[in-house]
Amino acid sequence: GDLAKKKIYPTLWFLFKDGLVPKSTYFVGYARSALTVADLRNQAEPFMKV
């Protein structure tokens, strides 16, 4: 929801971008609707830009 778009997605992006997320890290998500990885990426991408 709104919290993910404003806080969680950008924070995860900056941690990844700054090399602070280990390569062995997996992100697991859950949604009530059927989403592919591409769908999630397309929805989250606008909130991960500086």
Short mmCIF file of N, CA and C in Angstrom, two decimals:
data_model
loop_
_atom_site.label_atom_id
_atom_site.label_comp_id
_atom_site.label_asym_id
_atom_site.label_seq_id
_atom_site.Cartn_x
_atom_site.Cartn_y
_atom_site.Cartn_z
N GLY A 1 0.80 -1.18 0.00
CA GLY A 1 0.00 0.00 0.00
C GLY A 1 0.86 1.26 0.00
N ASP A 2 0.30 2.27 0.58
CA ASP A 2 0.93 3.58 0.61
C ASP A 2 2.26 3.57 1.37
N LEU A 3 2.30 2.85 2.50
CA LEU A 3 3.53 2.77 3.29
C LEU A 3 4.65 2.13 2.48
N ALA A 4 4.33 1.07 1.77
CA ALA A 4 5.35 0.41 0.95
C ALA A 4 5.89 1.35 -0.10
N LYS A 5 5.01 2.07 -0.78
CA LYS A 5 5.43 2.98 -1.85
C LYS A 5 6.29 4.12 -1.33
N LYS A 6 5.92 4.67 -0.18
CA LYS A 6 6.61 5.86 0.32
C LYS A 6 7.84 5.54 1.16
N LYS A 7 7.85 4.41 1.84
CA LYS A 7 8.93 4.13 2.79
C LYS A 7 9.72 2.85 2.47
N ILE A 8 9.02 1.75 2.29
CA ILE A 8 9.72 0.46 2.18
C ILE A 8 10.45 0.31 0.85
N TYR A 9 9.78 0.55 -0.28
CA TYR A 9 10.44 0.41 -1.59
C TYR A 9 11.66 1.32 -1.71
N PRO A 10 11.54 2.62 -1.39
CA PRO A 10 12.73 3.48 -1.51
C PRO A 10 13.86 3.05 -0.58
N THR A 11 13.53 2.64 0.64
CA THR A 11 14.57 2.23 1.59
C THR A 11 15.30 0.99 1.09
N LEU A 12 14.56 0.00 0.62
CA LEU A 12 15.21 -1.20 0.08
C LEU A 12 16.07 -0.86 -1.12
N TRP A 13 15.58 0.03 -1.97
CA TRP A 13 16.34 0.43 -3.16
C TRP A 13 17.66 1.09 -2.77
N PHE A 14 17.62 2.05 -1.82
CA PHE A 14 18.84 2.74 -1.42
C PHE A 14 19.82 1.79 -0.73
N LEU A 15 19.33 0.87 0.08
CA LEU A 15 20.21 -0.12 0.70
C LEU A 15 20.90 -0.97 -0.36
N PHE A 16 20.12 -1.42 -1.35
CA PHE A 16 20.68 -2.21 -2.45
C PHE A 16 21.68 -1.39 -3.25
N LYS A 17 21.30 -0.18 -3.61
CA LYS A 17 22.15 0.69 -4.42
C LYS A 17 23.47 1.00 -3.74
N ASP A 18 23.44 1.14 -2.41
CA ASP A 18 24.65 1.46 -1.65
C ASP A 18 25.46 0.21 -1.28
N GLY A 19 25.04 -0.96 -1.76
CA GLY A 19 25.79 -2.19 -1.51
C GLY A 19 25.64 -2.71 -0.10
N LEU A 20 24.56 -2.37 0.58
CA LEU A 20 24.37 -2.78 1.97
C LEU A 20 23.49 -4.02 2.12
N VAL A 21 23.04 -4.57 1.01
CA VAL A 21 22.23 -5.79 1.04
C VAL A 21 23.11 -6.94 0.54
N PRO A 22 23.34 -7.95 1.39
CA PRO A 22 24.17 -9.08 0.97
C PRO A 22 23.61 -9.75 -0.29
N LYS A 23 24.49 -10.27 -1.12
CA LYS A 23 24.07 -10.92 -2.36
C LYS A 23 23.19 -12.14 -2.10
N SER A 24 23.31 -12.72 -0.94
CA SER A 24 22.53 -13.92 -0.62
C SER A 24 21.12 -13.59 -0.11
N THR A 25 20.74 -12.32 -0.10
CA THR A 25 19.44 -11.89 0.41
C THR A 25 18.33 -12.20 -0.59
N TYR A 26 17.24 -12.72 -0.09
CA TYR A 26 16.03 -12.95 -0.89
C TYR A 26 14.93 -12.07 -0.32
N PHE A 27 14.17 -11.45 -1.20
CA PHE A 27 13.00 -10.69 -0.79
C PHE A 27 11.77 -11.52 -1.12
N VAL A 28 10.93 -11.71 -0.13
CA VAL A 28 9.72 -12.49 -0.30
C VAL A 28 8.54 -11.55 -0.13
N GLY A 29 7.61 -11.62 -1.06
CA GLY A 29 6.45 -10.75 -0.98
C GLY A 29 5.16 -11.53 -1.00
N TYR A 30 4.11 -10.85 -0.60
CA TYR A 30 2.78 -11.45 -0.60
C TYR A 30 1.80 -10.40 -1.10
N ALA A 31 0.87 -10.82 -1.91
CA ALA A 31 -0.17 -9.91 -2.41
C ALA A 31 -1.48 -10.67 -2.50
N ARG A 32 -2.56 -9.94 -2.33
CA ARG A 32 -3.88 -10.56 -2.46
C ARG A 32 -4.24 -10.79 -3.92
N SER A 33 -3.62 -10.03 -4.81
CA SER A 33 -3.87 -10.21 -6.24
C SER A 33 -2.70 -10.95 -6.88
N ALA A 34 -2.95 -11.54 -8.02
CA ALA A 34 -1.90 -12.28 -8.72
C ALA A 34 -0.95 -11.29 -9.39
N LEU A 35 0.28 -11.24 -8.90
CA LEU A 35 1.30 -10.35 -9.45
C LEU A 35 2.50 -11.17 -9.90
N THR A 36 3.03 -10.81 -11.03
CA THR A 36 4.30 -11.40 -11.45
C THR A 36 5.41 -10.50 -10.93
N VAL A 37 6.64 -10.96 -11.02
CA VAL A 37 7.77 -10.12 -10.64
C VAL A 37 7.80 -8.86 -11.50
N ALA A 38 7.49 -9.00 -12.77
CA ALA A 38 7.47 -7.85 -13.68
C ALA A 38 6.39 -6.85 -13.27
N ASP A 39 5.21 -7.34 -12.86
CA ASP A 39 4.14 -6.45 -12.40
C ASP A 39 4.58 -5.67 -11.17
N LEU A 40 5.17 -6.36 -10.21
CA LEU A 40 5.64 -5.69 -8.99
C LEU A 40 6.72 -4.68 -9.32
N ARG A 41 7.64 -5.04 -10.18
CA ARG A 41 8.71 -4.14 -10.59
C ARG A 41 8.13 -2.87 -11.22
N ASN A 42 7.17 -3.04 -12.12
CA ASN A 42 6.55 -1.89 -12.78
C ASN A 42 5.81 -0.99 -11.81
N GLN A 43 5.17 -1.58 -10.81
CA GLN A 43 4.44 -0.78 -9.82
C GLN A 43 5.38 -0.07 -8.86
N ALA A 44 6.49 -0.69 -8.50
CA ALA A 44 7.40 -0.13 -7.51
C ALA A 44 8.42 0.83 -8.10
N GLU A 45 8.77 0.67 -9.36
CA GLU A 45 9.85 1.45 -9.97
C GLU A 45 9.69 2.97 -9.84
N PRO A 46 8.51 3.54 -10.04
CA PRO A 46 8.40 5.00 -9.91
C PRO A 46 8.77 5.53 -8.52
N PHE A 47 8.68 4.68 -7.50
CA PHE A 47 8.97 5.10 -6.14
C PHE A 47 10.42 4.84 -5.74
N MET A 48 11.22 4.28 -6.65
CA MET A 48 12.61 3.97 -6.36
C MET A 48 13.57 4.90 -7.06
N LYS A 49 13.06 5.94 -7.66
CA LYS A 49 13.93 6.88 -8.38
C LYS A 49 14.22 8.08 -7.50
N VAL A 50 15.41 8.59 -7.65
CA VAL A 50 15.82 9.75 -6.85
C VAL A 50 15.31 11.01 -7.51
#
